[in-house]
Amino acid sequence: MQTDHKDPATIQTNRNMMAHPSQGGAHPLSAGPTNPQPYQDAYSGFTEYVLSINRPQYPSANEMYLKEQLRSLIDVEIVQRIQPSRVIPFGSLVNGFATANSDLDLCILDDSPNPRYKIKTELPEVLAAEFERYGFEVKLLTKTRIPIIKLVQGPTAQFPLGLAMDIGFENRLALHNTRLLATYSRIDSRLREMVLFVKHWAKVRGINSSYHGTLSSYGYVLTILHFLINVASPSCLPNLQHIGAQVPVPFEELECEGYNIWFFKDLTNIPPSLNRRSIGELMAEYFSYYAQFDFRNMVISIRTPGGLLTKTSKGWTQALDRVGPEDQKVRSRNFLCIEDPFEITHNVGRTVGKNGLYDIRGEYMRASKLTRARDPRVFRALCEQR
Ligand code: CTP
Ligand code: MG
């Protein structure tokens, strides 16, 4: 057996896949893995509905190409001029869950021993000023866990709806979790369809905004992974963090910033799932599972066998304040708890407030009820704008 010994930064090789459409074909991730047999069951109508929502959202090869061009411009023309560093894409454009108009998530890593500007304090400010000179709308967030530059480009001929970009500094763990999600997305094509649908549903129902007290897209992806690994029966996905390495692996594959980042990457040694349910049936089961989920006591933890821990065992029983990068108080709420697969002290659901949880639970209950009807006239209401 072979394991993949690549540096996390090799996820940037994905960008090389973003060939121009004229050079032949779509971004490989926009097609996703194929499953051998079509899934036929009483939920075919709902599966069709899910796909009819998803299809118009698949990013085109041209869009992927243009985003790569923009990444390259930011990398070569702006960042490298200021300070040699690596500008690596991550998030949905790399993990396979991008939709048309997804933002562009970039991470700046600086490996030089004597950098001109300090990467977490000085460089963000210098770069923010430089981006402004290039005509981007710029917002520098320094009170976040890692500094983030938010860039907005107004509508252009290439991006008629405009484009948002998040540039983070030294968030190496995000590169690893992107790679974990990318690996899962290559195992079973139903995962990607479920993610695209849930992202759309959560957006139109107003429960996909970490800035407004609900849950990030990343959080929803983790809820789906828990469902497909531990709840669907037979399971649709293995727990990649629980399959041991069969050959010695280098330290960089095992640890990052003090966290265990090991996961099994050799997809040729993963047998196809025995679960043949359709996307529609899995979606209906997903909604029904979370409509009844014990958010009050439980923590979703995809690295853990079984996928659940108690809030008590994590000490996540009440809101916690910690001191942020600028000595300010940062409040982590623990109404909805999802443990990050690697950074296990981090609750991905910490942005969800009391009202946010109320809304999220309410939407899961509504969705579960509507999908159970199995009647197109009823389930079409699922994605009505709220
Ligand atoms: N991320 C993280 N911890 C969080 C939120 C996000 O590590 N609490 C990282 C993950 O690597 C994630 C990336 O930031 O893949 C982008 O997060 P997000 O924008 O929520 O997800 P996307 O998959 O990029 O979704 P969208 O297409 O809606 O932008
Ligand atoms: Mg994103």
Coordinates of C-alpha atoms and ligand atoms in Angstrom, one line a residue:
M1 CA 0.0 0.0 0.0
Q2 CA 1.2 3.5 -0.7
T3 CA 0.4 6.5 1.4
D4 CA 0.6 10.0 0.1
H5 CA 3.4 11.9 1.7
K6 CA 2.7 15.4 0.5
D7 CA 3.2 18.6 2.2
P8 CA -0.2 20.3 3.0
A9 CA 0.8 23.0 0.6
T10 CA 0.5 20.5 -2.2
I11 CA -3.2 21.1 -2.2
Q12 CA -2.1 24.0 -4.3
T13 CA -1.5 21.4 -7.0
N14 CA -5.3 21.6 -7.4
R15 CA -4.9 25.0 -8.9
N16 CA -2.8 23.4 -11.7
M17 CA -5.9 21.4 -12.5
M18 CA -7.8 24.6 -13.2
A19 CA -7.0 24.4 -16.9
H20 CA -8.7 26.9 -19.2
P21 CA -11.8 25.3 -20.7
S22 CA -10.3 25.8 -24.1
Q23 CA -7.5 23.5 -22.9
G24 CA -10.0 20.7 -22.4
G25 CA -12.7 20.1 -20.0
A26 CA -14.0 21.2 -16.6
H27 CA -12.2 21.4 -13.3
P28 CA -11.9 17.8 -12.2
L29 CA -13.7 18.6 -8.9
S30 CA -16.7 20.1 -10.6
A31 CA -17.5 16.6 -12.0
G32 CA -16.7 14.8 -8.7
P33 CA -16.3 11.0 -8.3
T34 CA -18.8 8.8 -10.1
N35 CA -20.8 6.1 -8.4
P36 CA -21.2 2.9 -10.3
Q37 CA -25.0 2.4 -10.2
P38 CA -27.8 4.9 -10.2
Y39 CA -29.7 4.9 -7.0
Q40 CA -33.4 4.2 -7.5
D41 CA -36.0 4.3 -4.8
A42 CA -39.2 6.0 -3.6
Y43 CA -37.2 9.2 -3.2
S44 CA -36.4 9.6 -6.9
G45 CA -38.6 12.6 -7.2
F46 CA -36.8 14.3 -4.3
T47 CA -33.4 13.3 -5.7
E48 CA -34.4 15.0 -9.0
Y49 CA -35.4 18.1 -7.1
V50 CA -32.1 18.2 -5.2
L51 CA -30.1 17.9 -8.4
S52 CA -32.3 20.5 -10.1
I53 CA -31.3 22.9 -7.3
N54 CA -27.6 21.9 -7.5
R55 CA -27.0 21.9 -11.3
P56 CA -27.3 25.6 -11.9
Q57 CA -24.8 26.1 -9.0
Y58 CA -22.0 24.0 -10.3
P59 CA -19.2 26.4 -11.0
S60 CA -18.2 26.5 -14.6
A61 CA -14.7 25.6 -15.8
N62 CA -14.4 29.2 -17.0
E63 CA -15.2 30.6 -13.5
M64 CA -12.6 28.3 -11.9
Y65 CA -10.1 29.4 -14.4
L66 CA -10.8 33.1 -13.8
K67 CA -10.5 32.6 -10.1
E68 CA -7.1 31.0 -10.5
Q69 CA -6.0 33.9 -12.7
L70 CA -7.0 36.3 -9.9
R71 CA -5.2 34.2 -7.3
S72 CA -2.1 34.3 -9.5
L73 CA -2.4 38.1 -9.9
I74 CA -2.7 38.5 -6.1
D75 CA 0.2 36.1 -5.6
V76 CA 2.7 37.3 -8.2
E77 CA 1.9 40.9 -8.6
I78 CA 1.0 42.0 -5.1
V79 CA 2.1 39.6 -2.4
Q80 CA 5.5 38.5 -3.7
R81 CA 6.5 42.1 -4.4
I82 CA 5.9 43.0 -0.8
Q83 CA 7.3 39.8 0.8
P84 CA 8.2 36.4 -0.6
S85 CA 5.5 34.0 0.7
R86 CA 3.2 31.2 -0.5
V87 CA -0.3 32.1 -1.5
I88 CA -2.4 28.9 -1.2
P89 CA -6.1 28.5 -2.1
F90 CA -8.2 26.5 0.4
G91 CA -11.9 26.2 1.3
S92 CA -14.6 25.3 -1.1
L93 CA -12.7 26.0 -4.3
V94 CA -10.2 23.3 -3.4
N95 CA -12.3 20.8 -1.4
G96 CA -14.9 20.3 -4.2
F97 CA -17.8 22.0 -2.6
A98 CA -17.7 25.3 -4.4
T99 CA -20.8 26.8 -6.0
A100 CA -21.0 29.5 -8.7
N101 CA -19.9 32.7 -6.9
S102 CA -18.3 31.0 -3.9
D103 CA -15.8 33.3 -2.4
L104 CA -12.0 32.7 -2.9
D105 CA -10.3 31.6 0.3
L106 CA -6.5 32.2 0.3
C107 CA -3.9 31.5 2.9
I108 CA -0.6 33.3 3.1
L109 CA 2.3 31.3 4.5
D110 CA 5.7 32.8 5.2
D111 CA 8.6 30.3 5.6
S112 CA 11.5 32.8 5.4
P113 CA 13.7 33.0 8.5
N114 CA 14.0 36.8 8.3
P115 CA 10.8 38.2 7.0
R116 CA 10.7 41.9 6.2
Y117 CA 7.3 42.2 7.9
K118 CA 5.9 40.1 10.8
I119 CA 3.4 37.8 9.2
K120 CA 0.6 38.1 11.7
T121 CA 0.8 41.7 12.6
E122 CA 2.7 43.9 10.1
L123 CA 2.2 42.1 6.8
P124 CA -1.7 42.1 6.9
E125 CA -1.6 45.9 7.3
V126 CA 0.9 46.5 4.6
L127 CA -1.0 44.2 2.2
A128 CA -4.3 45.7 3.0
A129 CA -3.0 49.1 2.0
E130 CA -1.6 47.6 -1.2
F131 CA -4.9 45.9 -2.1
E132 CA -6.6 49.3 -1.8
R133 CA -4.2 50.7 -4.3
Y134 CA -5.3 48.0 -6.7
G135 CA -8.9 49.1 -6.4
F136 CA -10.2 46.4 -4.1
E137 CA -12.7 47.2 -1.3
V138 CA -10.7 46.1 1.7
K139 CA -11.5 45.3 5.3
L140 CA -8.8 44.1 7.7
L141 CA -10.1 42.0 10.6
T142 CA -7.5 41.7 13.4
K143 CA -9.7 40.7 16.2
T144 CA -10.3 37.3 14.7
R145 CA -8.4 34.1 15.7
I146 CA -6.0 34.8 12.7
P147 CA -5.8 38.1 10.9
I148 CA -8.0 38.2 7.8
I149 CA -8.2 40.6 4.9
K150 CA -11.6 40.6 3.3
L151 CA -11.5 41.8 -0.3
V152 CA -14.4 42.7 -2.4
Q153 CA -14.3 43.3 -6.1
G154 CA -17.3 45.0 -7.6
P155 CA -19.0 43.5 -10.7
T156 CA -16.7 43.1 -13.7
A157 CA -17.1 41.5 -17.1
Q158 CA -15.4 38.4 -15.7
F159 CA -17.4 38.3 -12.5
P160 CA -20.7 39.9 -13.2
L161 CA -21.9 39.4 -9.6
G162 CA -18.6 40.7 -8.1
L163 CA -16.3 38.5 -6.1
A164 CA -15.4 38.2 -2.4
M165 CA -12.1 37.0 -1.1
D166 CA -10.8 36.1 2.3
I167 CA -7.1 36.1 2.8
G168 CA -5.9 34.5 6.0
F169 CA -2.4 34.5 7.5
E170 CA -0.7 31.3 8.7
N171 CA -3.9 29.3 9.1
R172 CA -2.1 26.1 8.3
L173 CA -4.7 23.9 10.0
A174 CA -7.3 25.2 7.4
L175 CA -5.1 23.8 4.7
H176 CA -5.2 20.4 6.4
N177 CA -8.9 20.4 7.0
T178 CA -9.5 21.4 3.4
R179 CA -7.4 18.4 2.3
L180 CA -9.5 16.1 4.6
L181 CA -12.7 17.4 3.1
A182 CA -11.3 17.1 -0.4
T183 CA -10.4 13.5 0.3
Y184 CA -13.9 12.7 1.6
S185 CA -15.5 14.4 -1.4
R186 CA -13.5 12.1 -3.7
I187 CA -14.8 8.9 -2.1
D188 CA -18.5 9.3 -2.7
S189 CA -20.2 11.7 -5.1
R190 CA -23.3 11.9 -2.9
L191 CA -21.4 13.9 -0.4
R192 CA -20.8 16.8 -2.8
E193 CA -24.5 16.9 -3.9
M194 CA -25.6 16.9 -0.3
V195 CA -23.2 19.7 0.6
L196 CA -24.3 21.9 -2.3
F197 CA -28.0 21.3 -1.5
V198 CA -27.6 22.0 2.3
K199 CA -25.5 25.1 1.6
H200 CA -28.2 26.4 -0.8
W201 CA -31.0 25.5 1.6
A202 CA -29.2 27.1 4.6
K203 CA -28.5 30.3 2.6
V204 CA -32.0 30.8 1.4
R205 CA -33.4 29.9 4.9
G206 CA -31.1 32.5 6.5
I207 CA -29.1 30.1 8.7
N208 CA -25.7 30.2 7.0
S209 CA -23.9 33.2 8.5
S210 CA -21.3 33.0 11.2
Y211 CA -21.4 36.8 11.3
H212 CA -25.1 36.8 12.2
G213 CA -25.2 34.1 14.8
T214 CA -25.7 31.0 12.7
L215 CA -23.4 28.4 11.2
S216 CA -20.6 28.6 8.6
S217 CA -20.6 26.4 5.4
Y218 CA -17.7 24.5 7.0
G219 CA -19.9 23.7 10.0
Y220 CA -22.7 22.3 7.8
V221 CA -20.2 20.2 5.9
L222 CA -19.1 18.6 9.2
T223 CA -22.7 17.8 10.1
I224 CA -23.1 16.0 6.7
L225 CA -19.8 14.1 7.2
H226 CA -20.9 12.9 10.7
F227 CA -24.2 11.8 9.2
L228 CA -22.6 9.9 6.3
I229 CA -19.9 8.3 8.4
N230 CA -21.8 7.4 11.6
V231 CA -25.6 7.6 11.1
A232 CA -26.3 6.3 7.6
S233 CA -26.6 2.6 7.7
P234 CA -24.6 1.0 6.2
S235 CA -22.2 3.9 6.4
C236 CA -21.5 5.8 3.2
L237 CA -18.0 7.0 4.3
P238 CA -15.3 5.5 6.4
N239 CA -13.8 7.5 9.3
L240 CA -10.5 8.5 7.6
Q241 CA -9.0 9.7 10.9
H242 CA -9.5 6.3 12.4
I243 CA -7.8 4.2 9.8
G244 CA -4.2 3.7 10.8
A245 CA -1.2 4.3 8.6
Q246 CA 0.2 1.1 7.2
V247 CA 3.7 2.4 6.5
P248 CA 5.7 4.9 8.5
V249 CA 4.7 8.5 7.8
P250 CA 6.7 11.7 8.2
F251 CA 6.1 13.9 11.1
E252 CA 4.5 16.7 9.0
E253 CA 1.7 14.2 8.1
L254 CA 1.0 13.6 11.8
E255 CA 1.2 17.0 13.6
C256 CA 0.6 20.6 12.9
E257 CA 0.6 23.3 15.6
G258 CA 0.4 20.7 18.3
Y259 CA -2.6 19.0 16.8
N260 CA -2.9 15.4 15.4
I261 CA -3.6 15.9 11.7
W262 CA -3.3 12.3 10.5
F263 CA -5.9 10.9 8.2
F264 CA -5.8 8.0 5.7
K265 CA -5.3 9.3 2.1
D266 CA -4.9 6.2 0.0
L267 CA -8.2 6.1 -1.8
T268 CA -7.3 3.0 -3.8
N269 CA -7.6 1.1 -0.5
I270 CA -11.1 2.2 0.4
P271 CA -13.9 -0.1 -0.8
P272 CA -17.1 1.4 -2.2
S273 CA -19.9 1.9 0.3
L274 CA -22.5 -0.8 0.6
N275 CA -25.1 1.9 1.2
R276 CA -26.9 2.3 -2.1
R277 CA -29.5 4.9 -1.0
S278 CA -30.3 7.8 -3.3
I279 CA -29.3 11.3 -2.6
G280 CA -33.0 12.1 -2.0
E281 CA -33.4 9.4 0.7
L282 CA -30.1 10.4 2.4
M283 CA -31.1 14.0 2.4
A284 CA -34.5 13.1 4.0
E285 CA -32.7 11.0 6.6
Y286 CA -30.2 13.8 7.3
F287 CA -32.9 16.3 7.9
S288 CA -34.8 13.9 10.1
Y289 CA -31.7 13.1 12.2
Y290 CA -30.9 16.7 12.9
A291 CA -34.5 17.6 13.5
Q292 CA -34.2 15.3 16.6
F293 CA -30.6 16.0 17.4
D294 CA -29.7 16.6 21.1
F295 CA -28.0 19.9 20.5
R296 CA -28.3 20.7 24.2
N297 CA -25.9 17.9 25.4
M298 CA -24.0 16.6 22.4
V299 CA -21.0 17.6 20.4
I300 CA -20.5 16.4 16.8
S301 CA -17.0 15.1 16.4
I302 CA -16.2 13.4 13.1
R303 CA -12.7 12.2 14.3
T304 CA -14.4 10.2 17.1
P305 CA -15.7 6.6 16.5
G306 CA -19.4 7.0 16.6
G307 CA -19.1 10.7 15.9
L308 CA -20.5 12.1 19.2
L309 CA -19.1 13.4 22.5
T310 CA -20.9 15.0 25.3
K311 CA -20.5 18.7 26.0
T312 CA -19.6 17.8 29.6
S313 CA -16.7 15.7 28.5
K314 CA -15.3 18.6 26.4
G315 CA -16.0 21.2 29.1
W316 CA -18.2 23.0 26.6
T317 CA -21.1 23.6 28.9
Q318 CA -21.3 27.3 29.0
A319 CA -20.1 30.4 27.1
L320 CA -16.3 30.8 27.4
D321 CA -14.4 34.0 27.1
R322 CA -10.8 34.0 26.0
V323 CA -8.3 36.7 25.3
G324 CA -8.0 37.5 21.6
P325 CA -5.0 38.6 19.6
E326 CA -5.5 42.3 20.6
D327 CA -6.2 41.5 24.2
Q328 CA -9.9 41.8 23.6
K329 CA -12.4 39.4 25.0
V330 CA -13.6 36.8 22.4
R331 CA -16.8 35.0 23.3
S332 CA -17.2 31.3 22.3
R333 CA -20.7 30.2 22.7
N334 CA -21.5 26.6 23.2
F335 CA -25.2 26.3 22.1
L336 CA -24.3 24.3 19.1
C337 CA -21.1 22.3 19.3
I338 CA -19.1 20.8 16.4
E339 CA -15.5 19.9 17.2
D340 CA -13.0 20.7 14.5
P341 CA -11.6 17.5 13.1
F342 CA -8.0 18.6 13.9
E343 CA -8.1 21.6 16.1
I344 CA -10.1 19.8 18.7
T345 CA -10.2 22.7 21.2
H346 CA -12.1 24.7 18.5
N347 CA -15.9 24.6 18.4
V348 CA -16.8 25.3 14.8
G349 CA -20.3 26.1 16.0
R350 CA -19.2 28.8 18.5
T351 CA -20.7 31.5 16.3
V352 CA -24.2 30.1 16.8
G353 CA -26.2 32.1 19.4
K354 CA -29.3 31.1 21.2
N355 CA -31.6 32.5 18.5
G356 CA -29.4 31.0 15.8
L357 CA -29.8 27.6 17.3
Y358 CA -33.5 28.1 17.6
D359 CA -33.7 29.0 13.9
I360 CA -31.4 26.1 12.8
R361 CA -33.4 23.5 14.8
G362 CA -36.6 25.0 13.4
E363 CA -35.4 24.7 9.9
Y364 CA -34.3 21.1 10.3
M365 CA -37.7 20.3 11.7
R366 CA -39.4 22.1 8.8
A367 CA -37.2 20.3 6.3
S368 CA -37.8 16.9 7.8
K369 CA -41.5 17.4 7.7
L370 CA -41.5 18.7 4.1
T371 CA -39.3 15.9 2.8
R372 CA -41.3 13.2 4.5
A373 CA -44.3 14.2 2.4
R374 CA -42.5 12.9 -0.7
D375 CA -44.8 15.1 -2.8
P376 CA -43.2 17.5 -5.2
R377 CA -45.8 20.1 -4.5
V378 CA -44.8 20.0 -0.8
F379 CA -41.0 19.6 -0.9
R380 CA -40.6 22.4 -3.4
A381 CA -41.3 24.7 -0.5
L382 CA -38.1 23.6 1.2
C383 CA -35.9 26.2 -0.5
E384 CA -38.3 29.1 -0.5
Q385 CA -36.5 32.3 0.5
R386 CA -37.2 33.1 4.1
Ligands
CTP1 N1 -12.6 27.1 8.3 C1 -12.0 26.7 9.5 N2 -12.7 26.9 10.7 C2 -13.9 27.5 10.7 C3 -14.5 28.0 9.5 C4 -13.8 27.8 8.3 O1 -11.0 26.1 9.5 N3 -14.6 27.7 11.9 C5 -11.8 26.9 7.1 C6 -12.1 25.6 6.4 O2 -10.9 25.2 5.8 C7 -13.1 25.9 5.4 C8 -12.6 27.3 4.9 O3 -12.2 27.9 6.2 O4 -13.0 25.0 4.3 C9 -13.7 28.1 4.3 O5 -14.8 28.2 5.2 P1 -16.3 28.5 4.7 O6 -16.2 29.8 3.9 O7 -17.2 28.4 5.8 O8 -16.6 27.3 3.7 P2 -16.5 27.1 2.2 O9 -16.5 25.6 2.0 O10 -15.4 27.9 1.6 O11 -18.0 27.6 1.7 P3 -18.5 28.8 0.8 O12 -18.5 28.2 -0.6 O13 -19.8 29.1 1.3 O14 -17.5 29.9 0.9
MG2 MG -15.3 29.9 1.2

